[in-house]
Amino acid sequence: MMEKNIFLDIVEGKIPAEIVYQDDHCLAFRDISPKAPTHILVIPLKEIRTHADVTEEDCELLGRMQLAAAKIAKQEGLDGYRLIINCEESAGQTVPHLHLHVMGGRDFTWPPG
Ligand code: 5GP
């Protein structure tokens, strides 16, 4: 079972997070348990449970998340980075709010586990 939507609590300021970027569509903060020297999560302010739930009306929002990730990578001085979205528990999703992992600062292997 996925845990409760703690990312909504971060959006609402109920639990603290180290916020690194925000705009009218997205919020980005450092992952509490980083798996790389830089590990940031970009989330939409709109409540979307998982990637499979996006619709035509989310096209701009998805682009905004990608743009935010590129800006954050520059801001963090990353010369290479990996973007990951885990969709559903079988793919490793643990928080039921769409999020884009921005990871960098080390070499990555392929394929991912
Ligand atoms: P997922 O496994 O769903 O793709 O990614 C969820 C991520 O959220 C994990 O990398 C986990 O470390 C991170 N996370 C879980 N709880 C918190 C929290 O309370 N604050 C922050 N900043 N990150 C969290």
mmCIF file of N, CA, C and O in Angstrom, residues 2-19 21-22 25-35 39-51 65 84-86 92-102:
data_model
loop_
_atom_site.group_PDB
_atom_site.id
_atom_site.type_symbol
_atom_site.label_atom_id
_atom_site.label_comp_id
_atom_site.label_asym_id
_atom_site.label_seq_id
_atom_site.Cartn_x
_atom_site.Cartn_y
_atom_site.Cartn_z
ATOM 1 N N MET A 2 0.575 2.201 -0.867
ATOM 2 C CA MET A 2 1.298 3.466 -0.842
ATOM 3 C C MET A 2 0.916 4.228 0.415
ATOM 4 O O MET A 2 -0.215 4.169 0.869
ATOM 5 N N GLU A 3 1.924 4.951 0.939
ATOM 6 C CA GLU A 3 1.676 5.743 2.150
ATOM 7 C C GLU A 3 0.724 6.893 1.829
ATOM 8 O O GLU A 3 0.347 7.102 0.698
ATOM 9 N N LYS A 4 0.383 7.691 2.867
ATOM 10 C CA LYS A 4 -0.486 8.835 2.600
ATOM 11 C C LYS A 4 0.268 9.896 1.789
ATOM 12 O O LYS A 4 1.497 9.840 1.685
ATOM 13 N N ASN A 5 -0.487 10.846 1.262
ATOM 14 C CA ASN A 5 0.099 11.862 0.386
ATOM 15 C C ASN A 5 0.819 12.936 1.198
ATOM 16 O O ASN A 5 0.305 14.034 1.391
ATOM 17 N N ILE A 6 2.021 12.608 1.645
ATOM 18 C CA ILE A 6 2.784 13.575 2.447
ATOM 19 C C ILE A 6 3.251 14.759 1.611
ATOM 20 O O ILE A 6 3.550 15.814 2.168
ATOM 21 N N PHE A 7 3.303 14.589 0.293
ATOM 22 C CA PHE A 7 3.753 15.717 -0.532
ATOM 23 C C PHE A 7 2.734 16.862 -0.496
ATOM 24 O O PHE A 7 3.093 18.030 -0.615
ATOM 25 N N LEU A 8 1.468 16.501 -0.310
ATOM 26 C CA LEU A 8 0.444 17.544 -0.150
ATOM 27 C C LEU A 8 0.695 18.326 1.144
ATOM 28 O O LEU A 8 0.516 19.538 1.192
ATOM 29 N N ASP A 9 1.143 17.632 2.163
ATOM 30 C CA ASP A 9 1.488 18.304 3.431
ATOM 31 C C ASP A 9 2.668 19.257 3.233
ATOM 32 O O ASP A 9 2.725 20.315 3.865
ATOM 33 N N ILE A 10 3.599 18.885 2.344
ATOM 34 C CA ILE A 10 4.731 19.786 2.053
ATOM 35 C C ILE A 10 4.222 21.019 1.294
ATOM 36 O O ILE A 10 4.566 22.150 1.627
ATOM 37 N N VAL A 11 3.347 20.792 0.302
ATOM 38 C CA VAL A 11 2.765 21.917 -0.457
ATOM 39 C C VAL A 11 2.056 22.871 0.495
ATOM 40 O O VAL A 11 2.180 24.095 0.384
ATOM 41 N N GLU A 12 1.346 22.327 1.455
ATOM 42 C CA GLU A 12 0.557 23.157 2.381
ATOM 43 C C GLU A 12 1.382 23.681 3.557
ATOM 44 O O GLU A 12 0.854 24.342 4.445
ATOM 45 N N GLY A 13 2.679 23.339 3.579
ATOM 46 C CA GLY A 13 3.555 23.846 4.636
ATOM 47 C C GLY A 13 3.360 23.168 5.978
ATOM 48 O O GLY A 13 3.865 23.639 7.003
ATOM 49 N N LYS A 14 2.659 22.032 5.980
ATOM 50 C CA LYS A 14 2.397 21.319 7.248
ATOM 51 C C LYS A 14 3.601 20.522 7.702
ATOM 52 O O LYS A 14 3.768 20.270 8.893
ATOM 53 N N ILE A 15 4.412 20.066 6.738
ATOM 54 C CA ILE A 15 5.674 19.437 7.118
ATOM 55 C C ILE A 15 6.800 20.134 6.351
ATOM 56 O O ILE A 15 6.609 20.571 5.219
ATOM 57 N N PRO A 16 7.978 20.269 6.996
ATOM 58 C CA PRO A 16 9.061 21.028 6.371
ATOM 59 C C PRO A 16 9.764 20.269 5.251
ATOM 60 O O PRO A 16 9.764 19.035 5.236
ATOM 61 N N ALA A 17 10.320 21.019 4.338
ATOM 62 C CA ALA A 17 11.144 20.435 3.274
ATOM 63 C C ALA A 17 12.092 21.525 2.805
ATOM 64 O O ALA A 17 11.789 22.714 2.951
ATOM 65 N N GLU A 18 13.222 21.105 2.257
ATOM 66 C CA GLU A 18 14.166 22.088 1.716
ATOM 67 C C GLU A 18 13.772 22.389 0.278
ATOM 68 O O GLU A 18 14.119 21.652 -0.654
ATOM 69 N N ILE A 19 13.027 23.458 0.118
ATOM 70 C CA ILE A 19 12.494 23.813 -1.201
ATOM 71 C C ILE A 19 13.583 24.485 -2.032
ATOM 72 O O ILE A 19 14.260 25.397 -1.550
ATOM 73 N N TYR A 21 12.938 25.122 -5.592
ATOM 74 C CA TYR A 21 12.333 25.777 -6.765
ATOM 75 C C TYR A 21 10.819 25.768 -6.585
ATOM 76 O O TYR A 21 10.253 24.803 -6.068
ATOM 77 N N GLN A 22 10.180 26.848 -7.021
ATOM 78 C CA GLN A 22 8.725 26.820 -7.107
ATOM 79 C C GLN A 22 8.250 27.817 -8.137
ATOM 80 O O GLN A 22 8.885 28.832 -8.394
ATOM 81 N N HIS A 25 3.024 26.331 -11.005
ATOM 82 C CA HIS A 25 2.558 24.983 -11.352
ATOM 83 C C HIS A 25 3.215 23.869 -10.535
ATOM 84 O O HIS A 25 2.626 22.815 -10.344
ATOM 85 N N CYS A 26 4.469 24.099 -10.129
ATOM 86 C CA CYS A 26 5.285 23.037 -9.524
ATOM 87 C C CYS A 26 5.990 23.508 -8.269
ATOM 88 O O CYS A 26 6.229 24.703 -8.084
ATOM 89 N N LEU A 27 6.379 22.523 -7.484
ATOM 90 C CA LEU A 27 7.226 22.760 -6.316
ATOM 91 C C LEU A 27 8.332 21.704 -6.376
ATOM 92 O O LEU A 27 8.077 20.565 -6.787
ATOM 93 N N ALA A 28 9.553 22.078 -5.964
ATOM 94 C CA ALA A 28 10.648 21.101 -5.949
ATOM 95 C C ALA A 28 11.396 21.217 -4.629
ATOM 96 O O ALA A 28 11.645 22.318 -4.129
ATOM 97 N N PHE A 29 11.737 20.055 -4.084
ATOM 98 C CA PHE A 29 12.416 20.021 -2.784
ATOM 99 C C PHE A 29 13.366 18.831 -2.751
ATOM 100 O O PHE A 29 13.218 17.868 -3.523
ATOM 101 N N ARG A 30 14.340 18.896 -1.823
ATOM 102 C CA ARG A 30 15.324 17.813 -1.726
ATOM 103 C C ARG A 30 14.683 16.560 -1.127
ATOM 104 O O ARG A 30 13.886 16.649 -0.180
ATOM 105 N N ASP A 31 15.047 15.420 -1.700
ATOM 106 C CA ASP A 31 14.559 14.136 -1.195
ATOM 107 C C ASP A 31 15.122 13.903 0.214
ATOM 108 O O ASP A 31 16.298 14.154 0.477
ATOM 109 N N ILE A 32 14.270 13.441 1.117
ATOM 110 C CA ILE A 32 14.677 13.236 2.508
ATOM 111 C C ILE A 32 15.692 12.097 2.643
ATOM 112 O O ILE A 32 16.453 12.038 3.615
ATOM 113 N N SER A 33 15.714 11.207 1.661
ATOM 114 C CA SER A 33 16.614 10.060 1.699
ATOM 115 C C SER A 33 17.338 9.959 0.345
ATOM 116 O O SER A 33 17.019 9.089 -0.484
ATOM 117 N N PRO A 34 18.274 10.886 0.105
ATOM 118 C CA PRO A 34 18.862 11.003 -1.241
ATOM 119 C C PRO A 34 19.619 9.753 -1.690
ATOM 120 O O PRO A 34 20.345 9.145 -0.909
ATOM 121 N N LYS A 35 19.418 9.404 -2.961
ATOM 122 C CA LYS A 35 20.098 8.251 -3.562
ATOM 123 C C LYS A 35 21.209 8.704 -4.506
ATOM 124 O O LYS A 35 21.770 7.898 -5.242
ATOM 125 N N HIS A 39 19.550 15.005 -5.248
ATOM 126 C CA HIS A 39 18.330 14.220 -5.448
ATOM 127 C C HIS A 39 17.145 15.104 -5.050
ATOM 128 O O HIS A 39 16.905 15.355 -3.866
ATOM 129 N N ILE A 40 16.471 15.588 -6.077
ATOM 130 C CA ILE A 40 15.386 16.556 -5.884
ATOM 131 C C ILE A 40 14.107 15.991 -6.485
ATOM 132 O O ILE A 40 14.139 15.297 -7.509
ATOM 133 N N LEU A 41 12.992 16.300 -5.867
ATOM 134 C CA LEU A 41 11.687 15.849 -6.357
ATOM 135 C C LEU A 41 10.907 17.054 -6.872
ATOM 136 O O LEU A 41 10.779 18.055 -6.159
ATOM 137 N N VAL A 42 10.432 16.956 -8.113
ATOM 138 C CA VAL A 42 9.582 18.006 -8.687
ATOM 139 C C VAL A 42 8.162 17.473 -8.677
ATOM 140 O O VAL A 42 7.899 16.394 -9.227
ATOM 141 N N ILE A 43 7.272 18.207 -8.054
ATOM 142 C CA ILE A 43 5.877 17.749 -7.993
ATOM 143 C C ILE A 43 4.944 18.818 -8.558
ATOM 144 O O ILE A 43 5.232 20.008 -8.473
ATOM 145 N N PRO A 44 3.813 18.386 -9.130
ATOM 146 C CA PRO A 44 2.807 19.362 -9.542
ATOM 147 C C PRO A 44 2.041 19.836 -8.305
ATOM 148 O O PRO A 44 1.832 19.049 -7.368
ATOM 149 N N LEU A 45 1.611 21.096 -8.308
ATOM 150 C CA LEU A 45 0.760 21.561 -7.190
ATOM 151 C C LEU A 45 -0.602 20.880 -7.279
ATOM 152 O O LEU A 45 -1.226 20.593 -6.263
ATOM 153 N N LYS A 46 -1.033 20.585 -8.510
ATOM 154 C CA LYS A 46 -2.294 19.864 -8.716
ATOM 155 C C LYS A 46 -2.148 18.439 -8.182
ATOM 156 O O LYS A 46 -1.102 17.810 -8.369
ATOM 157 N N GLU A 47 -3.195 17.939 -7.559
ATOM 158 C CA GLU A 47 -3.152 16.568 -7.047
ATOM 159 C C GLU A 47 -3.344 15.572 -8.180
ATOM 160 O O GLU A 47 -4.429 15.482 -8.759
ATOM 161 N N ILE A 48 -2.273 14.834 -8.493
ATOM 162 C CA ILE A 48 -2.347 13.749 -9.476
ATOM 163 C C ILE A 48 -1.700 12.555 -8.795
ATOM 164 O O ILE A 48 -0.547 12.638 -8.361
ATOM 165 N N ARG A 49 -2.413 11.463 -8.651
ATOM 166 C CA ARG A 49 -1.917 10.336 -7.852
ATOM 167 C C ARG A 49 -0.694 9.665 -8.453
ATOM 168 O O ARG A 49 0.263 9.348 -7.765
ATOM 169 N N THR A 50 -0.762 9.463 -9.769
ATOM 170 C CA THR A 50 0.347 8.764 -10.417
ATOM 171 C C THR A 50 0.401 9.138 -11.896
ATOM 172 O O THR A 50 -0.553 9.740 -12.437
ATOM 173 N N HIS A 51 1.511 8.806 -12.551
ATOM 174 C CA HIS A 51 1.706 9.217 -13.942
ATOM 175 C C HIS A 51 0.599 8.700 -14.851
ATOM 176 O O HIS A 51 0.187 9.386 -15.801
ATOM 177 N N MET A 65 6.852 20.685 -15.538
ATOM 178 C CA MET A 65 7.675 19.878 -14.630
ATOM 179 C C MET A 65 9.047 19.589 -15.258
ATOM 180 O O MET A 65 10.082 19.644 -14.599
ATOM 181 N N ILE A 84 13.528 10.500 -13.321
ATOM 182 C CA ILE A 84 12.802 9.241 -13.121
ATOM 183 C C ILE A 84 11.406 9.540 -12.598
ATOM 184 O O ILE A 84 11.233 10.381 -11.707
ATOM 185 N N ILE A 85 10.423 8.831 -13.159
ATOM 186 C CA ILE A 85 9.076 8.823 -12.584
ATOM 187 C C ILE A 85 8.726 7.365 -12.330
ATOM 188 O O ILE A 85 8.716 6.555 -13.275
ATOM 189 N N ASN A 86 8.485 7.021 -11.088
ATOM 190 C CA ASN A 86 8.025 5.677 -10.749
ATOM 191 C C ASN A 86 6.495 5.701 -10.746
ATOM 192 O O ASN A 86 5.888 6.497 -10.028
ATOM 193 N N GLY A 92 8.019 1.026 -8.010
ATOM 194 C CA GLY A 92 8.763 1.649 -6.916
ATOM 195 C C GLY A 92 8.125 2.902 -6.346
ATOM 196 O O GLY A 92 8.726 3.564 -5.493
ATOM 197 N N GLN A 93 6.910 3.267 -6.823
ATOM 198 C CA GLN A 93 6.262 4.474 -6.283
ATOM 199 C C GLN A 93 5.798 4.218 -4.851
ATOM 200 O O GLN A 93 5.123 3.221 -4.586
ATOM 201 N N THR A 94 6.182 5.116 -3.943
ATOM 202 C CA THR A 94 5.787 4.961 -2.536
ATOM 203 C C THR A 94 4.909 6.109 -2.041
ATOM 204 O O THR A 94 4.246 5.976 -1.015
ATOM 205 N N VAL A 95 4.928 7.236 -2.754
ATOM 206 C CA VAL A 95 4.103 8.385 -2.346
ATOM 207 C C VAL A 95 3.070 8.645 -3.448
ATOM 208 O O VAL A 95 3.431 8.835 -4.612
ATOM 209 N N PRO A 96 1.776 8.636 -3.084
ATOM 210 C CA PRO A 96 0.732 8.732 -4.094
ATOM 211 C C PRO A 96 0.459 10.159 -4.577
ATOM 212 O O PRO A 96 -0.665 10.688 -4.471
ATOM 213 N N HIS A 97 1.511 10.803 -5.072
ATOM 214 C CA HIS A 97 1.400 12.132 -5.697
ATOM 215 C C HIS A 97 2.494 12.161 -6.759
ATOM 216 O O HIS A 97 3.668 11.931 -6.437
ATOM 217 N N LEU A 98 2.112 12.400 -8.011
ATOM 218 C CA LEU A 98 3.070 12.395 -9.109
ATOM 219 C C LEU A 98 4.338 13.173 -8.741
ATOM 220 O O LEU A 98 4.252 14.284 -8.209
ATOM 221 N N HIS A 99 5.516 12.589 -9.019
ATOM 222 C CA HIS A 99 6.766 13.303 -8.759
ATOM 223 C C HIS A 99 7.853 12.848 -9.721
ATOM 224 O O HIS A 99 7.918 11.677 -10.094
ATOM 225 N N LEU A 100 8.679 13.818 -10.084
ATOM 226 C CA LEU A 100 9.789 13.588 -10.998
ATOM 227 C C LEU A 100 11.072 13.678 -10.176
ATOM 228 O O LEU A 100 11.363 14.705 -9.567
ATOM 229 N N HIS A 101 11.827 12.568 -10.155
ATOM 230 C CA HIS A 101 13.115 12.572 -9.457
ATOM 231 C C HIS A 101 14.162 13.220 -10.367
ATOM 232 O O HIS A 101 14.294 12.819 -11.530
ATOM 233 N N VAL A 102 14.893 14.184 -9.860
ATOM 234 C CA VAL A 102 16.031 14.783 -10.573
ATOM 235 C C VAL A 102 17.269 14.374 -9.787
ATOM 236 O O VAL A 102 17.441 14.767 -8.631
#
